PDB file of C-alpha atoms in Angstrom:
ATOM      1  CA  MET Z  18     140.446 130.000 -36.492  1.00  0.00           C
ATOM      2  CA  ASN Z  19     140.844 132.368 -33.532  1.00  0.00           C
ATOM      3  CA  ILE Z  20     140.914 131.517 -29.827  1.00  0.00           C
ATOM      4  CA  LEU Z  21     137.204 132.267 -29.359  1.00  0.00           C
ATOM      5  CA  SER Z  22     136.340 129.754 -32.073  1.00  0.00           C
ATOM      6  CA  TYR Z  23     138.331 127.098 -30.219  1.00  0.00           C
ATOM      7  CA  ARG Z  24     136.712 128.016 -26.903  1.00  0.00           C
ATOM      8  CA  ARG Z  25     133.234 127.643 -28.431  1.00  0.00           C
ATOM      9  CA  GLU Z  26     134.162 124.063 -29.357  1.00  0.00           C
ATOM     10  CA  PHE Z  27     134.426 123.233 -25.647  1.00  0.00           C
ATOM     11  CA  PRO Z  28     131.204 123.857 -23.694  1.00  0.00           C
ATOM     12  CA  ILE Z  29     133.053 123.651 -20.378  1.00  0.00           C
ATOM     13  CA  THR Z  30     134.577 127.062 -21.104  1.00  0.00           C
ATOM     14  CA  GLU Z  31     131.141 128.626 -20.726  1.00  0.00           C
ATOM     15  CA  SER Z  32     131.281 127.895 -16.984  1.00  0.00           C
ATOM     16  CA  TYR Z  33     134.894 127.131 -16.133  1.00  0.00           C
ATOM     17  CA  CYS Z  34     138.438 128.063 -16.918  1.00  0.00           C
ATOM     18  CA  PHE Z  35     139.710 124.593 -17.736  1.00  0.00           C
ATOM     19  CA  LEU Z  36     143.439 123.922 -17.566  1.00  0.00           C
ATOM     20  CA  ASN Z  37     144.629 120.628 -19.024  1.00  0.00           C
ATOM     21  CA  HIS Z  38     145.897 118.290 -16.338  1.00  0.00           C
ATOM     22  CA  ALA Z  39     146.881 115.398 -18.636  1.00  0.00           C
ATOM     23  CA  ALA Z  40     144.161 113.082 -17.419  1.00  0.00           C
ATOM     24  CA  VAL Z  41     140.477 113.145 -18.325  1.00  0.00           C
ATOM     25  CA  SER Z  42     139.781 116.062 -20.633  1.00  0.00           C
ATOM     26  CA  PRO Z  43     136.460 117.695 -21.475  1.00  0.00           C
ATOM     27  CA  LEU Z  44     135.011 116.724 -24.826  1.00  0.00           C
ATOM     28  CA  SER Z  45     134.602 119.132 -27.708  1.00  0.00           C
ATOM     29  CA  ARG Z  46     131.249 119.572 -29.384  1.00  0.00           C
ATOM     30  CA  ARG Z  47     132.554 117.667 -32.431  1.00  0.00           C
ATOM     31  CA  VAL Z  48     133.597 114.702 -30.301  1.00  0.00           C
ATOM     32  CA  VAL Z  49     130.227 114.644 -28.517  1.00  0.00           C
ATOM     33  CA  LYS Z  50     128.445 114.615 -31.882  1.00  0.00           C
ATOM     34  CA  ALA Z  51     130.679 111.854 -33.275  1.00  0.00           C
ATOM     35  CA  VAL Z  52     130.149 109.668 -30.195  1.00  0.00           C
ATOM     36  CA  LYS Z  53     126.381 110.239 -30.336  1.00  0.00           C
ATOM     37  CA  ASP Z  54     126.336 109.373 -34.046  1.00  0.00           C
ATOM     38  CA  VAL Z  55     128.204 106.111 -33.512  1.00  0.00           C
ATOM     39  CA  SER Z  56     126.046 105.272 -30.486  1.00  0.00           C
ATOM     40  CA  ASP Z  57     122.904 105.838 -32.546  1.00  0.00           C
ATOM     41  CA  GLN Z  58     124.289 103.637 -35.319  1.00  0.00           C
ATOM     42  CA  MET Z  59     125.132 100.918 -32.806  1.00  0.00           C
ATOM     43  CA  ALA Z  60     121.609 101.113 -31.386  1.00  0.00           C
ATOM     44  CA  THR Z  61     119.890 100.970 -34.774  1.00  0.00           C
ATOM     45  CA  GLN Z  62     122.275  98.921 -36.933  1.00  0.00           C
ATOM     46  CA  GLY Z  63     124.304  96.820 -34.542  1.00  0.00           C
ATOM     47  CA  ILE Z  64     127.289  95.127 -36.133  1.00  0.00           C
ATOM     48  CA  ALA Z  65     126.010  96.028 -39.617  1.00  0.00           C
ATOM     49  CA  GLY Z  66     127.541  99.472 -39.074  1.00  0.00           C
ATOM     50  CA  TYR Z  67     131.034  98.028 -38.636  1.00  0.00           C
ATOM     51  CA  PRO Z  68     132.209  98.530 -42.252  1.00  0.00           C
ATOM     52  CA  LYS Z  69     131.280 102.221 -42.032  1.00  0.00           C
ATOM     53  CA  TRP Z  70     133.174 102.612 -38.719  1.00  0.00           C
ATOM     54  CA  GLU Z  71     136.197 100.831 -40.152  1.00  0.00           C
ATOM     55  CA  ALA Z  72     136.192 103.074 -43.219  1.00  0.00           C
ATOM     56  CA  ARG Z  73     135.973 106.167 -41.010  1.00  0.00           C
ATOM     57  CA  THR Z  74     138.878 104.895 -38.901  1.00  0.00           C
ATOM     58  CA  GLU Z  75     141.019 104.548 -42.024  1.00  0.00           C
ATOM     59  CA  GLU Z  76     139.948 107.994 -43.243  1.00  0.00           C
ATOM     60  CA  VAL Z  77     140.942 109.577 -39.929  1.00  0.00           C
ATOM     61  CA  ARG Z  78     144.218 107.641 -39.904  1.00  0.00           C
ATOM     62  CA  SER Z  79     145.085 109.079 -43.330  1.00  0.00           C
ATOM     63  CA  LEU Z  80     144.045 112.602 -42.339  1.00  0.00           C
ATOM     64  CA  PHE Z  81     146.188 112.499 -39.207  1.00  0.00           C
ATOM     65  CA  ALA Z  82     149.130 111.032 -41.105  1.00  0.00           C
ATOM     66  CA  GLY Z  83     148.939 113.945 -43.526  1.00  0.00           C
ATOM     67  CA  LEU Z  84     148.822 116.386 -40.633  1.00  0.00           C
ATOM     68  CA  VAL Z  85     152.056 115.069 -39.106  1.00  0.00           C
ATOM     69  CA  GLY Z  86     153.845 114.131 -42.326  1.00  0.00           C
ATOM     70  CA  ALA Z  87     153.670 110.364 -41.816  1.00  0.00           C
ATOM     71  CA  GLY Z  88     152.289 107.460 -43.770  1.00  0.00           C
ATOM     72  CA  ALA Z  89     148.847 106.168 -42.804  1.00  0.00           C
ATOM     73  CA  ARG Z  90     150.373 102.777 -41.972  1.00  0.00           C
ATOM     74  CA  ASP Z  91     152.595 104.533 -39.413  1.00  0.00           C
ATOM     75  CA  VAL Z  92     149.604 105.779 -37.377  1.00  0.00           C
ATOM     76  CA  ALA Z  93     148.119 103.583 -34.663  1.00  0.00           C
ATOM     77  CA  PHE Z  94     145.136 104.287 -32.455  1.00  0.00           C
ATOM     78  CA  ILE Z  95     145.453 103.449 -28.796  1.00  0.00           C
ATOM     79  CA  THR Z  96     143.096 103.887 -25.872  1.00  0.00           C
ATOM     80  CA  ASN Z  97     145.281 106.180 -23.761  1.00  0.00           C
ATOM     81  CA  THR Z  98     148.786 107.424 -22.984  1.00  0.00           C
ATOM     82  CA  SER Z  99     149.434 104.608 -20.509  1.00  0.00           C
ATOM     83  CA  GLU Z 100     148.806 101.977 -23.179  1.00  0.00           C
ATOM     84  CA  GLY Z 101     151.048 103.837 -25.614  1.00  0.00           C
ATOM     85  CA  LEU Z 102     153.922 104.126 -23.138  1.00  0.00           C
ATOM     86  CA  SER Z 103     153.619 100.429 -22.287  1.00  0.00           C
ATOM     87  CA  ALA Z 104     153.758  99.520 -25.976  1.00  0.00           C
ATOM     88  CA  ILE Z 105     156.825 101.705 -26.498  1.00  0.00           C
ATOM     89  CA  ALA Z 106     158.596 100.440 -23.386  1.00  0.00           C
ATOM     90  CA  SER Z 107     158.006  96.810 -24.343  1.00  0.00           C
ATOM     91  CA  GLY Z 108     158.795  97.398 -28.008  1.00  0.00           C
ATOM     92  CA  PHE Z 109     162.542  97.922 -27.682  1.00  0.00           C
ATOM     93  CA  SER Z 110     165.196  95.223 -27.370  1.00  0.00           C
ATOM     94  CA  TRP Z 111     166.524  96.246 -23.969  1.00  0.00           C
ATOM     95  CA  ASN Z 112     169.859  95.100 -22.613  1.00  0.00           C
ATOM     96  CA  SER Z 113     171.027  94.947 -19.042  1.00  0.00           C
ATOM     97  CA  GLY Z 114     172.700  98.251 -18.250  1.00  0.00           C
ATOM     98  CA  ASP Z 115     170.533 100.315 -20.613  1.00  0.00           C
ATOM     99  CA  LYS Z 116     169.226 103.507 -19.043  1.00  0.00           C
ATOM    100  CA  VAL Z 117     165.906 105.337 -19.181  1.00  0.00           C
ATOM    101  CA  ILE Z 118     165.563 108.887 -17.884  1.00  0.00           C
ATOM    102  CA  THR Z 119     162.215 110.056 -16.507  1.00  0.00           C
ATOM    103  CA  VAL Z 120     161.031 113.078 -14.588  1.00  0.00           C
ATOM    104  CA  GLN Z 121     159.584 113.153 -11.105  1.00  0.00           C
ATOM    105  CA  PRO Z 122     157.015 113.771 -10.028  1.00  0.00           C
ATOM    106  CA  ASP Z 123     154.980 112.244 -12.846  1.00  0.00           C
ATOM    107  CA  PHE Z 124     151.697 110.422 -13.174  1.00  0.00           C
ATOM    108  CA  PRO Z 125     152.238 106.828 -11.925  1.00  0.00           C
ATOM    109  CA  SER Z 126     151.142 105.146 -15.148  1.00  0.00           C
ATOM    110  CA  ASN Z 127     153.785 107.194 -16.999  1.00  0.00           C
ATOM    111  CA  ILE Z 128     156.500 105.699 -14.767  1.00  0.00           C
ATOM    112  CA  TYR Z 129     155.347 102.081 -14.307  1.00  0.00           C
ATOM    113  CA  PRO Z 130     156.202 100.866 -17.846  1.00  0.00           C
ATOM    114  CA  TRP Z 131     159.781 102.064 -17.330  1.00  0.00           C
ATOM    115  CA  MET Z 132     159.971 100.668 -13.786  1.00  0.00           C
ATOM    116  CA  ASN Z 133     158.917  97.304 -15.200  1.00  0.00           C
ATOM    117  CA  LEU Z 134     162.121  97.257 -17.281  1.00  0.00           C
ATOM    118  CA  GLU Z 135     164.231  97.068 -14.121  1.00  0.00           C
ATOM    119  CA  ARG Z 136     163.564  93.313 -14.116  1.00  0.00           C
ATOM    120  CA  LEU Z 137     165.612  93.219 -17.351  1.00  0.00           C
ATOM    121  CA  GLY Z 138     168.497  95.124 -15.784  1.00  0.00           C
ATOM    122  CA  VAL Z 139     167.488  98.469 -17.279  1.00  0.00           C
ATOM    123  CA  MET Z 140     168.353 101.356 -14.988  1.00  0.00           C
ATOM    124  CA  LEU Z 141     165.687 103.953 -14.335  1.00  0.00           C
ATOM    125  CA  ILE Z 142     167.087 107.414 -13.696  1.00  0.00           C
ATOM    126  CA  THR Z 143     164.734 110.073 -12.376  1.00  0.00           C
ATOM    127  CA  VAL Z 144     165.274 113.792 -12.650  1.00  0.00           C
ATOM    128  CA  ARG Z 145     163.382 116.182 -10.378  1.00  0.00           C
ATOM    129  CA  ARG Z 146     161.364 118.878 -12.119  1.00  0.00           C
TER     130      ARG Z 146
END
């Protein structure tokens, strides 16, 4: 696939030069279609569509695992980066005196999970970009 094929996937590129800013990103045509499809199913089938959605989730989990060389059980879906960082930060057994290095400036929700560890005696070290 060449760069023009990728650009056609994102309608915003017809009017704008969009540069990723690590926040809310424009949707691709495929994402728009998938969201519309699920919305239509929700409107017409309600909860009866749940088994189909669950099966699709597992299919996508397996596809992504294959893409990154992981097992499907090692792939988790989260709502956003902030949730993921919070899960990672709270998932370690921290000890007083442990250190975490972050960069500044950074988006606040990328820093807050690490700042929260200071209550456990973890030292937050920031490095200027």
